[in-house]
PDB file of C-alpha atoms and ligand atoms in Angstrom:
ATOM      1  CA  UNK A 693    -107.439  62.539-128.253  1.00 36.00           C
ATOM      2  CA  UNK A 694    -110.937  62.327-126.438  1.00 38.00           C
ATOM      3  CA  UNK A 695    -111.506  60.648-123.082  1.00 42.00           C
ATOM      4  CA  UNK A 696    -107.706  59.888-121.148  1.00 41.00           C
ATOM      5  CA  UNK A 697    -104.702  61.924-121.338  1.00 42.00           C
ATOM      6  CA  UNK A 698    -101.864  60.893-122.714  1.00 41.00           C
ATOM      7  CA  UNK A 699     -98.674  61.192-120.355  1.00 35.00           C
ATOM      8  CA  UNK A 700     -96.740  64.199-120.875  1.00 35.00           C
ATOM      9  CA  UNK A 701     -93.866  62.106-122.092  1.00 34.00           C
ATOM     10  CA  UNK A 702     -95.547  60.587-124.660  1.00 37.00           C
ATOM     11  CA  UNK A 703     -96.660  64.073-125.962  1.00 36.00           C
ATOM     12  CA  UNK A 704     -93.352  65.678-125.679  1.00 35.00           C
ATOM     13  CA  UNK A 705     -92.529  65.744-129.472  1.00 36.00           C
ATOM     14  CA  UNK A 706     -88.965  67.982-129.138  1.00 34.00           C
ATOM     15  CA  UNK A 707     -90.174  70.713-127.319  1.00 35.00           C
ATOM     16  CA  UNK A 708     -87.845  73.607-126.289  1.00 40.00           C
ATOM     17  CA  UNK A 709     -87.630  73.988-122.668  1.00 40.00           C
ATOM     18  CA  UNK A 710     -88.316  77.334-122.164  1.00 42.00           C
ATOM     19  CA  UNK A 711     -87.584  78.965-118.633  1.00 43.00           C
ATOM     20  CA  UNK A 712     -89.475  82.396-117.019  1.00 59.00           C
ATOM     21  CA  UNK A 713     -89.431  83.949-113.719  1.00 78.00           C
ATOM     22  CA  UNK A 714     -92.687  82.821-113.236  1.00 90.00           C
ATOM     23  CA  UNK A 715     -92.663  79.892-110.638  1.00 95.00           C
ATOM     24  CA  UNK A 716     -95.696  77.117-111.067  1.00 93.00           C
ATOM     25  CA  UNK A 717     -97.933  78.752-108.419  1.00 96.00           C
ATOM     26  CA  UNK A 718     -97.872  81.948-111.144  1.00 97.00           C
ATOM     27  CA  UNK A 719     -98.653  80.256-113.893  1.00 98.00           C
ATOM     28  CA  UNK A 720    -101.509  78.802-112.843  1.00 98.00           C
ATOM     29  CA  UNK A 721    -104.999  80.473-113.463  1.00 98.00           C
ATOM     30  CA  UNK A 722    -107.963  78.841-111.636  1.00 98.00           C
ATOM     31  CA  UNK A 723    -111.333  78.966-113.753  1.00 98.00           C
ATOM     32  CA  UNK A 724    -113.764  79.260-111.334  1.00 97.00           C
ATOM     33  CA  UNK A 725    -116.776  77.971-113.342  1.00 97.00           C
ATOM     34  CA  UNK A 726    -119.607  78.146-111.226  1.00 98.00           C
ATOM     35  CA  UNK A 727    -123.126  78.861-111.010  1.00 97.00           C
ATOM     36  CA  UNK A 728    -123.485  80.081-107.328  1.00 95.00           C
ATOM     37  CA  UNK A 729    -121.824  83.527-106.074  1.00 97.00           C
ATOM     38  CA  UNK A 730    -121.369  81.963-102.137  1.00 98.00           C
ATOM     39  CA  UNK A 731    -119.679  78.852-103.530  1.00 98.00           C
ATOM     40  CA  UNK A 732    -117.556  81.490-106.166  1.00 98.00           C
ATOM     41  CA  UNK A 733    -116.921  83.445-103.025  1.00 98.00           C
ATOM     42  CA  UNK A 734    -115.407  80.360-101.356  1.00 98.00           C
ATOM     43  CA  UNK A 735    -113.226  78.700-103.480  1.00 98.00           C
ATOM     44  CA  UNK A 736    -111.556  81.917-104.188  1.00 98.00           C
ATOM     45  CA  UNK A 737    -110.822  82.535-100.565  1.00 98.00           C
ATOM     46  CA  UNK A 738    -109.684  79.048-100.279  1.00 98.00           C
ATOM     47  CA  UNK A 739    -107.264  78.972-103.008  1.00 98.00           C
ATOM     48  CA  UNK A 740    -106.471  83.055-102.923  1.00 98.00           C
ATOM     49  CA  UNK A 741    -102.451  82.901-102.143  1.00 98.00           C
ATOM     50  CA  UNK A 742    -101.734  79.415-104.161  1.00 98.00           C
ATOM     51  CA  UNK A 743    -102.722  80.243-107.702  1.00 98.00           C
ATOM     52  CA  UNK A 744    -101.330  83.056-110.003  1.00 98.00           C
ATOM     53  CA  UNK A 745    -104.931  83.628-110.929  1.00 98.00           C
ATOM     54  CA  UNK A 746    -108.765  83.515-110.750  1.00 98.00           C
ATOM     55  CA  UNK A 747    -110.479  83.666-114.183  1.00 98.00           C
ATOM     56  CA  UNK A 748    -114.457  84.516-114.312  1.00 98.00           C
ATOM     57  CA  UNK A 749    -116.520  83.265-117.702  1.00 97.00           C
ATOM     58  CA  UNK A 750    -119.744  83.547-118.891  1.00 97.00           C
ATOM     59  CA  UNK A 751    -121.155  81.280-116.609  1.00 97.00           C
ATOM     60  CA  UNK A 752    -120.391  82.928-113.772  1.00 98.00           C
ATOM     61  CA  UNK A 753    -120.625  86.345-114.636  1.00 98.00           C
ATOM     62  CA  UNK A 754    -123.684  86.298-117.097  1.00 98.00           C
ATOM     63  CA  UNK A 755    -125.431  85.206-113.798  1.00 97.00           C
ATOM     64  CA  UNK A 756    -123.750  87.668-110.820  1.00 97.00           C
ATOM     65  CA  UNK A 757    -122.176  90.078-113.542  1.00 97.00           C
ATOM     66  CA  UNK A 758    -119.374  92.666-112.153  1.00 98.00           C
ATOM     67  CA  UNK A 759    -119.324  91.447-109.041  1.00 98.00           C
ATOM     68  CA  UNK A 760    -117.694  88.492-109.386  1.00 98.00           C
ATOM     69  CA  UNK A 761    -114.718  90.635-110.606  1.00 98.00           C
ATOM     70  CA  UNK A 762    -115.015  93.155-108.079  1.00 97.00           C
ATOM     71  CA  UNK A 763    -114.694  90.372-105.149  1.00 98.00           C
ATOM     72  CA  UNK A 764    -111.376  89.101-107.164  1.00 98.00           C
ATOM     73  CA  UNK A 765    -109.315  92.674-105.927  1.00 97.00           C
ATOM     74  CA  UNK A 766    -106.234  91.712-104.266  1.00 97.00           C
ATOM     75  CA  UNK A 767    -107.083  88.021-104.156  1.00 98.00           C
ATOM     76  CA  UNK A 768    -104.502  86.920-106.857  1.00 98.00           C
ATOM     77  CA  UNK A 769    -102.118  89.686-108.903  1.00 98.00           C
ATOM     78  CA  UNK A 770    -104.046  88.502-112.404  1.00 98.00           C
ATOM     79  CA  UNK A 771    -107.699  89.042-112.549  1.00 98.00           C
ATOM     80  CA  UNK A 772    -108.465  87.306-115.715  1.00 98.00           C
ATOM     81  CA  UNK A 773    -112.293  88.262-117.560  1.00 98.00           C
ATOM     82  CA  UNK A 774    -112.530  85.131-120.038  1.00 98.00           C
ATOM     83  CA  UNK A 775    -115.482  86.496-121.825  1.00 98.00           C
ATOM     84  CA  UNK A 776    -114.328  85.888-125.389  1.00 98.00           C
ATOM     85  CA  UNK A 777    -115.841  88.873-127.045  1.00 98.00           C
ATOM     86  CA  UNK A 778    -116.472  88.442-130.566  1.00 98.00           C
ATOM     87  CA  UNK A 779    -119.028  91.508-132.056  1.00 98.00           C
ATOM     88  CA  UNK A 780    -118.391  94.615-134.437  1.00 98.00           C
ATOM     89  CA  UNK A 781    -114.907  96.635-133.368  1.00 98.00           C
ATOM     90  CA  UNK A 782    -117.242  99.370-131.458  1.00 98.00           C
ATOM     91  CA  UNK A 783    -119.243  97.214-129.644  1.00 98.00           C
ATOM     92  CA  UNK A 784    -116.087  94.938-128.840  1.00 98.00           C
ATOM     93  CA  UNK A 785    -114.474  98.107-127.253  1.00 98.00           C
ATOM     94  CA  UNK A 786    -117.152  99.477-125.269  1.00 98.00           C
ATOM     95  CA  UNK A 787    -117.493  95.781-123.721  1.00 98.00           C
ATOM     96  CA  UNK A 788    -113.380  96.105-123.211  1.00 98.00           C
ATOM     97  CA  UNK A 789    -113.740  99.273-121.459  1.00 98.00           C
ATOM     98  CA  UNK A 790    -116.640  97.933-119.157  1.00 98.00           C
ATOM     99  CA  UNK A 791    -114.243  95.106-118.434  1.00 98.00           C
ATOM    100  CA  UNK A 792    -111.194  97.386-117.427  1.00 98.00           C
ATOM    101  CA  UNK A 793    -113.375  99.571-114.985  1.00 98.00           C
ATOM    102  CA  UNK A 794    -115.032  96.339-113.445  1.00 98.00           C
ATOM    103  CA  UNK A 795    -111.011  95.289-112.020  1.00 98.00           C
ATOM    104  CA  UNK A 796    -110.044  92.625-114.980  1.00 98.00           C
ATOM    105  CA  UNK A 797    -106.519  92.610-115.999  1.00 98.00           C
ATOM    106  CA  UNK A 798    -106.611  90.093-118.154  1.00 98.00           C
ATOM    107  CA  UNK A 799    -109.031  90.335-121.363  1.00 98.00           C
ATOM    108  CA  UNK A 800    -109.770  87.958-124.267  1.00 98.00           C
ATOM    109  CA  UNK A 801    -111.329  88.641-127.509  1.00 98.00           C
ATOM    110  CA  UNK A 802    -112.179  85.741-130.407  1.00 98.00           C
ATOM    111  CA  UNK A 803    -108.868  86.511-132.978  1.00 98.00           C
ATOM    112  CA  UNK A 804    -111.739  85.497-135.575  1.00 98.00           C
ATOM    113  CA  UNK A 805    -113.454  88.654-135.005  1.00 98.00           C
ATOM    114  CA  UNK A 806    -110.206  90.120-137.397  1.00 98.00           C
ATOM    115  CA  UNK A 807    -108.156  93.037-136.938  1.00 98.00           C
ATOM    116  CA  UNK A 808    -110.566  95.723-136.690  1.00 98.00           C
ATOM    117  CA  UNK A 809    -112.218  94.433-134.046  1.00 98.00           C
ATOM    118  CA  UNK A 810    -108.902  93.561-132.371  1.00 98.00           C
ATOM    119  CA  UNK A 811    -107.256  97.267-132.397  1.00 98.00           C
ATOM    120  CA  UNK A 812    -110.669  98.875-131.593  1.00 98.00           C
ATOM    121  CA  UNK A 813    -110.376  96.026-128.262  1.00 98.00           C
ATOM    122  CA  UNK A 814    -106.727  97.237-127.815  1.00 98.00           C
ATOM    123  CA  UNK A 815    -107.346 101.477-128.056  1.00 98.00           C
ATOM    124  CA  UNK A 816    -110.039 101.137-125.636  1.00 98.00           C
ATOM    125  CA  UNK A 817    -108.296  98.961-123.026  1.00 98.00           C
ATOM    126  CA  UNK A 818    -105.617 101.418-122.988  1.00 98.00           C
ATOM    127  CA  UNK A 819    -107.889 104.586-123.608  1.00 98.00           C
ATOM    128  CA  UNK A 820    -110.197 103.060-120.139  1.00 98.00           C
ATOM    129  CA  UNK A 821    -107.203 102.438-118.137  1.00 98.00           C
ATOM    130  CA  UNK A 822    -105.333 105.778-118.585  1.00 98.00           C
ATOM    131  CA  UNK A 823    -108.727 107.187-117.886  1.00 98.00           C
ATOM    132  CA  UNK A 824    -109.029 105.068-114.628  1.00 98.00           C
ATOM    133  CA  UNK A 825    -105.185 105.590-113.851  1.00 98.00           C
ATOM    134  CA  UNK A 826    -104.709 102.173-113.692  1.00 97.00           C
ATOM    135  CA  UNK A 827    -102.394  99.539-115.605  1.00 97.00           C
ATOM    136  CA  UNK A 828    -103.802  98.810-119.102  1.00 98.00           C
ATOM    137  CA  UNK A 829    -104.925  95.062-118.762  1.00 98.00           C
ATOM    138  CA  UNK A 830    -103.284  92.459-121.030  1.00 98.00           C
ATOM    139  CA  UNK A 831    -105.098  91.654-123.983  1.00 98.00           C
ATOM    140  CA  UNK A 832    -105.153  88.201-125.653  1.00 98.00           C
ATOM    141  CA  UNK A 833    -106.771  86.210-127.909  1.00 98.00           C
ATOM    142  CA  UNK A 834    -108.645  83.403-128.413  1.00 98.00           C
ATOM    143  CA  UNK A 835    -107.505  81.292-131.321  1.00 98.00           C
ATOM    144  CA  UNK A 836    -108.865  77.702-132.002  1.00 97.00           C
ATOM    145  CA  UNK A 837    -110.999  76.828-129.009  1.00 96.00           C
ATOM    146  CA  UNK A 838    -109.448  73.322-127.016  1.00 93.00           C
ATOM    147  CA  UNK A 839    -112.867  71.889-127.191  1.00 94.00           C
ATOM    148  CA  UNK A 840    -112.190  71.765-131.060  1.00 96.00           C
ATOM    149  CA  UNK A 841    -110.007  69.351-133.279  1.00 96.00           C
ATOM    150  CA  UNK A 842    -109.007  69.683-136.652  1.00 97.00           C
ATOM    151  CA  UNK A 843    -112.086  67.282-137.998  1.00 97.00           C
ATOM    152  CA  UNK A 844    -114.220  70.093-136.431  1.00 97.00           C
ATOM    153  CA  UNK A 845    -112.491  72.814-137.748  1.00 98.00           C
ATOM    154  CA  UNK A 846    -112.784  71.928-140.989  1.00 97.00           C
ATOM    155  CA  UNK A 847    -116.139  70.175-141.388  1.00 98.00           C
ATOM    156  CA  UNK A 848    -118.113  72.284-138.768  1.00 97.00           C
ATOM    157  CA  UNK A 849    -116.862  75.293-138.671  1.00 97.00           C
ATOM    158  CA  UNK A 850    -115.250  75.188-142.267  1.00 97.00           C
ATOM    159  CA  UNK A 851    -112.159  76.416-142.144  1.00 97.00           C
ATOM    160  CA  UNK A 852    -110.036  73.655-143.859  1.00 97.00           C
ATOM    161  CA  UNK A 853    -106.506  74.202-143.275  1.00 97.00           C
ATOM    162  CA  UNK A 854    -104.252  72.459-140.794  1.00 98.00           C
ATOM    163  CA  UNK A 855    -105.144  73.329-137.405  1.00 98.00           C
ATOM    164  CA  UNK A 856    -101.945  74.599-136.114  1.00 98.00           C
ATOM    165  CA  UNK A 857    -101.405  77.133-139.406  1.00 98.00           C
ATOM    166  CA  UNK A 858    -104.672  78.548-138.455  1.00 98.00           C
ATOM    167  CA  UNK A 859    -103.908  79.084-134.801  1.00 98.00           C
ATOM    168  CA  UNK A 860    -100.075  80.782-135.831  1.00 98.00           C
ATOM    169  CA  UNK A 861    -101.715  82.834-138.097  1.00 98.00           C
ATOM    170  CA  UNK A 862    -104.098  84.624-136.180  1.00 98.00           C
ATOM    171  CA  UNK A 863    -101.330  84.485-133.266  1.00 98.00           C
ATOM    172  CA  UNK A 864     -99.589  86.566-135.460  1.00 98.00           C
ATOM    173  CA  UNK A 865    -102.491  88.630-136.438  1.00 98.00           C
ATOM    174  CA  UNK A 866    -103.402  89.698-132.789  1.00 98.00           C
ATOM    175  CA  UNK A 867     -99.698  90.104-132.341  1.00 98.00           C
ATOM    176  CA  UNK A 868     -99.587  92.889-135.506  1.00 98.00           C
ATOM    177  CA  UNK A 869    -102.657  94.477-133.833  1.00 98.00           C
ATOM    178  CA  UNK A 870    -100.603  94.992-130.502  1.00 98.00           C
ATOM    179  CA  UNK A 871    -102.509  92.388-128.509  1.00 98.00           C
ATOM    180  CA  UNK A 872    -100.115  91.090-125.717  1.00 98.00           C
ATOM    181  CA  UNK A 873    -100.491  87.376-126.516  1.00 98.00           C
ATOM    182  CA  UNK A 874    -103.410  84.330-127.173  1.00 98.00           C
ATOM    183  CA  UNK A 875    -105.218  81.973-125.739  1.00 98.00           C
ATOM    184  CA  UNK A 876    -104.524  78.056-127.470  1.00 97.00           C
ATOM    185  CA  UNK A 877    -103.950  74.688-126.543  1.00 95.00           C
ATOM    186  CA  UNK A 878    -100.158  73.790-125.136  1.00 95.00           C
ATOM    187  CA  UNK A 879     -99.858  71.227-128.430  1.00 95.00           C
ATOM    188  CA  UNK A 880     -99.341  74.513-130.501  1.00 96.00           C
ATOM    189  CA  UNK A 881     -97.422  76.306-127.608  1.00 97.00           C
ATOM    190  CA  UNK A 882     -93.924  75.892-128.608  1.00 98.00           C
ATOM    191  CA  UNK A 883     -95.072  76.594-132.619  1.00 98.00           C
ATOM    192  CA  UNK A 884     -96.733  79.782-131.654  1.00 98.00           C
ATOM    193  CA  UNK A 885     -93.625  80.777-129.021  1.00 98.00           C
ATOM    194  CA  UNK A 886     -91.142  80.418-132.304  1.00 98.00           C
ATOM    195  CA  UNK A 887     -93.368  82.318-134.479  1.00 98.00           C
ATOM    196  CA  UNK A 888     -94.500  85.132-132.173  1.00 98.00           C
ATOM    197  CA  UNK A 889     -91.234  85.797-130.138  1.00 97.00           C
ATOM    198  CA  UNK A 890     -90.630  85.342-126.031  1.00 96.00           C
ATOM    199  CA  UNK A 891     -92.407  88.389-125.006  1.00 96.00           C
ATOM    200  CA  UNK A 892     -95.866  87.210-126.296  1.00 98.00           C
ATOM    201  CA  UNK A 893     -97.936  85.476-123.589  1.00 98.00           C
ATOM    202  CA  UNK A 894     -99.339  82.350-124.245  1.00 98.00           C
ATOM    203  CA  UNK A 895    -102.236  80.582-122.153  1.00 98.00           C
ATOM    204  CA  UNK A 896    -103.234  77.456-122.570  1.00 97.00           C
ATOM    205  CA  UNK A 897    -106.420  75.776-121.334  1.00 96.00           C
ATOM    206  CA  UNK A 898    -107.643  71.862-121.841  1.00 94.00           C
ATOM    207  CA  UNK A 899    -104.954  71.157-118.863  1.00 96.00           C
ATOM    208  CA  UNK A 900    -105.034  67.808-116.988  1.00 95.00           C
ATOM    209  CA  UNK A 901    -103.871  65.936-114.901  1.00 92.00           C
ATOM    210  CA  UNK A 902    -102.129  62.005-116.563  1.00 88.00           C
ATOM    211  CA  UNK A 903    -105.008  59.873-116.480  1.00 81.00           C
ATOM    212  CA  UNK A 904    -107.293  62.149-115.858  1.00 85.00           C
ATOM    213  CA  UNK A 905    -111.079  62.648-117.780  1.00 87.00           C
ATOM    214  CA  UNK A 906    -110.561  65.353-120.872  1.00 91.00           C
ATOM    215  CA  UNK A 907    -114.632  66.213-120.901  1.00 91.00           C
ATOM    216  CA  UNK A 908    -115.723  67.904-123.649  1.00 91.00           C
ATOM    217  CA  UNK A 909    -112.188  68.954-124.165  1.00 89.00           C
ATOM    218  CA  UNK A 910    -110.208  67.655-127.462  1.00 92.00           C
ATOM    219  CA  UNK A 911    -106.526  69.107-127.674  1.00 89.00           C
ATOM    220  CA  UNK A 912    -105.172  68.435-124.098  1.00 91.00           C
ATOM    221  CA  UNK A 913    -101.929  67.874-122.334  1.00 93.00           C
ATOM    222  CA  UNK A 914    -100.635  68.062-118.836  1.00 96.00           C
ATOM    223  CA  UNK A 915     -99.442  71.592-116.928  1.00 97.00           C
ATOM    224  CA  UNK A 916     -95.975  70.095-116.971  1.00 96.00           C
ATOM    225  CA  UNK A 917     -96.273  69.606-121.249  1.00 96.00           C
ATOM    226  CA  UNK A 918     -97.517  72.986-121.498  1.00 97.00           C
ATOM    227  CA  UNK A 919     -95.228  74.767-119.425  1.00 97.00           C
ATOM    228  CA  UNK A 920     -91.953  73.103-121.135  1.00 96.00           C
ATOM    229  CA  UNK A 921     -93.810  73.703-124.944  1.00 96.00           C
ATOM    230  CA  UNK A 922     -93.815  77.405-124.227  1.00 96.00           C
ATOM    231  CA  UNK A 923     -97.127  78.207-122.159  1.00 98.00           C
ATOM    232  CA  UNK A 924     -97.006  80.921-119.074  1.00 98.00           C
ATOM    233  CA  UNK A 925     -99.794  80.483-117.755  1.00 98.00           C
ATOM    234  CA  UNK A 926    -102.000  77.544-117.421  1.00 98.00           C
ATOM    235  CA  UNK A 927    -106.050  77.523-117.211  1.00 98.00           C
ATOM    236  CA  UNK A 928    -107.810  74.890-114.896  1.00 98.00           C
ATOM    237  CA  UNK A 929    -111.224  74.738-114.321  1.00 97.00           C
ATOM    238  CA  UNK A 930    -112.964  71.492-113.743  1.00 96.00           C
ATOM    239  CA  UNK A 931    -109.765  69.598-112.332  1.00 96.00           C
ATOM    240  CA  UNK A 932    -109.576  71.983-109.513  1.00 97.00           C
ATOM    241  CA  UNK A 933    -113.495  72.792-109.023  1.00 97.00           C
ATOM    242  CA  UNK A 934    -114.702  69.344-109.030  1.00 96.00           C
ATOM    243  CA  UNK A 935    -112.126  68.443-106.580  1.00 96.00           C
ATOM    244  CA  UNK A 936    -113.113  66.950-103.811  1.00 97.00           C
ATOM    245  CA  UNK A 937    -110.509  69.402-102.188  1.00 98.00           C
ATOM    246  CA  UNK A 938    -109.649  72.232-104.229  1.00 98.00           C
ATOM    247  CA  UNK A 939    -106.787  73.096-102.372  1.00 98.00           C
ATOM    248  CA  UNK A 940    -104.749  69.488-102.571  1.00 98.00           C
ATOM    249  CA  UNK A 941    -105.807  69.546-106.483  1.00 97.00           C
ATOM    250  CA  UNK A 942    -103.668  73.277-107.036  1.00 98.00           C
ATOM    251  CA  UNK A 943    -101.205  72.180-104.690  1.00 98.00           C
ATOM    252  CA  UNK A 944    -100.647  69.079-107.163  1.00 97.00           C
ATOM    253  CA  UNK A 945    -101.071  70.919-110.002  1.00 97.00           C
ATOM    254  CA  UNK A 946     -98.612  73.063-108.953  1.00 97.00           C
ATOM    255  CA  UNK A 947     -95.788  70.570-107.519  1.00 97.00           C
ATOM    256  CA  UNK A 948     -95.777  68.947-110.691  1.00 96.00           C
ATOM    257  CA  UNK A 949     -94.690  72.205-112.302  1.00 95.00           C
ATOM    258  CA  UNK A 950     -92.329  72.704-109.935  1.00 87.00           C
TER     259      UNK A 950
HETATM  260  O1  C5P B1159    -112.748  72.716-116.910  1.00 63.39           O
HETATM  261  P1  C5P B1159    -111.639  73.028-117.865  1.00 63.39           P
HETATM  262  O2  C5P B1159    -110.259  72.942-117.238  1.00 63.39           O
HETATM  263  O3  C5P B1159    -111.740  72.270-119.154  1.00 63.39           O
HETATM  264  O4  C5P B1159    -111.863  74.562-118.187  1.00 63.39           O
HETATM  265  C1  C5P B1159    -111.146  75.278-119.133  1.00 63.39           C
HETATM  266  C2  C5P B1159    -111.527  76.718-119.054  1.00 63.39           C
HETATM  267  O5  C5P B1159    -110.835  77.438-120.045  1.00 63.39           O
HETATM  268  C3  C5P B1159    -113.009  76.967-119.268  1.00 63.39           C
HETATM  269  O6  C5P B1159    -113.372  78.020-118.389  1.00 63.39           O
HETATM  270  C4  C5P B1159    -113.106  77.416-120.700  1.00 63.39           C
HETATM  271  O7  C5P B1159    -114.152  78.341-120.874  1.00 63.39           O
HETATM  272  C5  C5P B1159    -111.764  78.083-120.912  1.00 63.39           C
HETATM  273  N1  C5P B1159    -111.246  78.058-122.283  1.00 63.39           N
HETATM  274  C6  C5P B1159    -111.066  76.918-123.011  1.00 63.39           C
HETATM  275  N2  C5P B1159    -110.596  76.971-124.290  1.00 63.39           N
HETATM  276  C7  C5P B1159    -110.301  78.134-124.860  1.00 63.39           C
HETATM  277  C8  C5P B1159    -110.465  79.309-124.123  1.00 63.39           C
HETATM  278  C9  C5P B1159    -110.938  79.235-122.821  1.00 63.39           C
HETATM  279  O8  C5P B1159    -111.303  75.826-122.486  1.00 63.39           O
HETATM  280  N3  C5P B1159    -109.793  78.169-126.082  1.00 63.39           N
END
């Protein structure tokens, strides 16, 4: 699916309809993927109060570094460091315990980077924050990146197995190594929700709008199709940033949760 997205009806395909406290403002987690710290600074204070939170990547933070987290402190409760880190387990939990004292509660490691590397990432997000006295962040990881399809998967990367076993096994992997939940598109959502339980969070990014362009993005769906197939929280980035008004795009985004 490359190019237009299909309407969330057409992709509904049985899902459960799963209900959470969280209302659609919560769920949804602006990726601020910028270059410039002033323009950063601005669409955070613009949108701080309407999303349920700000995510920094690399882009963004391999250029300002901590400081983009440090401005995100009581702009939205989740504070979400999408860094992917993928390295040897002690190099991995140094990076996790940089994160926690920079603000982030919200951490993502590559689930390809196997279970070592996972626990070390979980002992030393909860080893930093009882250090810090402050709530352990969440940890969750990446599965199958959105931007890849099962073609890719297999012939690129070479992992030749049906997409969606891949991503529900290393759900369940980060899930044995006490990670809080993963990071996958909402077209494995409800698959991953019935294999991993209702406690386990799931986030799903390649989000947009019916219609709308996908970009380099290949496993996409609307925030309404992810939200009934199991997501809680939703990532948008170039929908919202792009915008001509940032605001009105959340404020959409969010009604048609709602
Ligand atoms: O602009 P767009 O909405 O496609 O941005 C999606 C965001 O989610 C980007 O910041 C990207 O780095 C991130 N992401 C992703 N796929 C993953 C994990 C994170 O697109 N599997």
């Amino acid at each position: 699916m490359r190019g237009e997205v299909r309407e969330a009806a057409e992709q509904e395909k049985g899902g459960q309809n799963r209900r959470s406290a969280l209302c659609g403002k919560d769920r949804l987690i602006a990726a601020l993927d910028v270059d410039d710290l002033g323009r950063y600074k601005e669409l955070v204070r613009t949108l701080s109060g309407a999303v349920g939170g700000f995510k920094v990547g690399m882009r963004l933070y391999y250029r300002v570094g901590p400081e983009a987290l440090a401005f995100l402190r009581g702009m939205a409760p989740v504070i979400f460091a999408d860094l992917k880190l993928h390295d040897i387990p002690s190099t991995v939990g140094g990076g996790v315990r940089a994160l926690v004292a920079h603000g982030a509660t919200l951490i993502n490691v590559h689930a390809a980077g196997g279970k070592d590397m996972m626990r070390a990432a979980r002992e030393a997000a909860a080893a930093e924050a009882d250090r810090l006295g402050v709530t352990p962040p969440k940890l969750v990881a990446v599965t199958v990146l959105t931007s890849l399809d099962e073609e890719a998967l297999a012939n690129q990367i070479g992992i030749r197995e049906p997409l969606q076993a891949r991503v529900i096994a290393w759900a369940r992997m980060a899930q044995e190594c006490g990670l809080d939940g993963v990071v996958a598109s909402s077209l494995e959502a409800a698959a991953i929700r019935k294999a991993c339980g209702p406690g386990f969070v799931i986030i799903t990014p390649g989000i947009r709008m019916p219609g709308s362009h996908a970009g380099d993005q290949r496993r996409v769906a609307t925030p309404a199709h992810a939200v009934r197939e199991g997501a809680d929280y939703i990532v948008v980035g170039r929908p919202v940033v792009e915008a001509e008004d940032p605001a009105r795009a959340v404020k959409e985004i969010v009604d048609s949760l709602e």
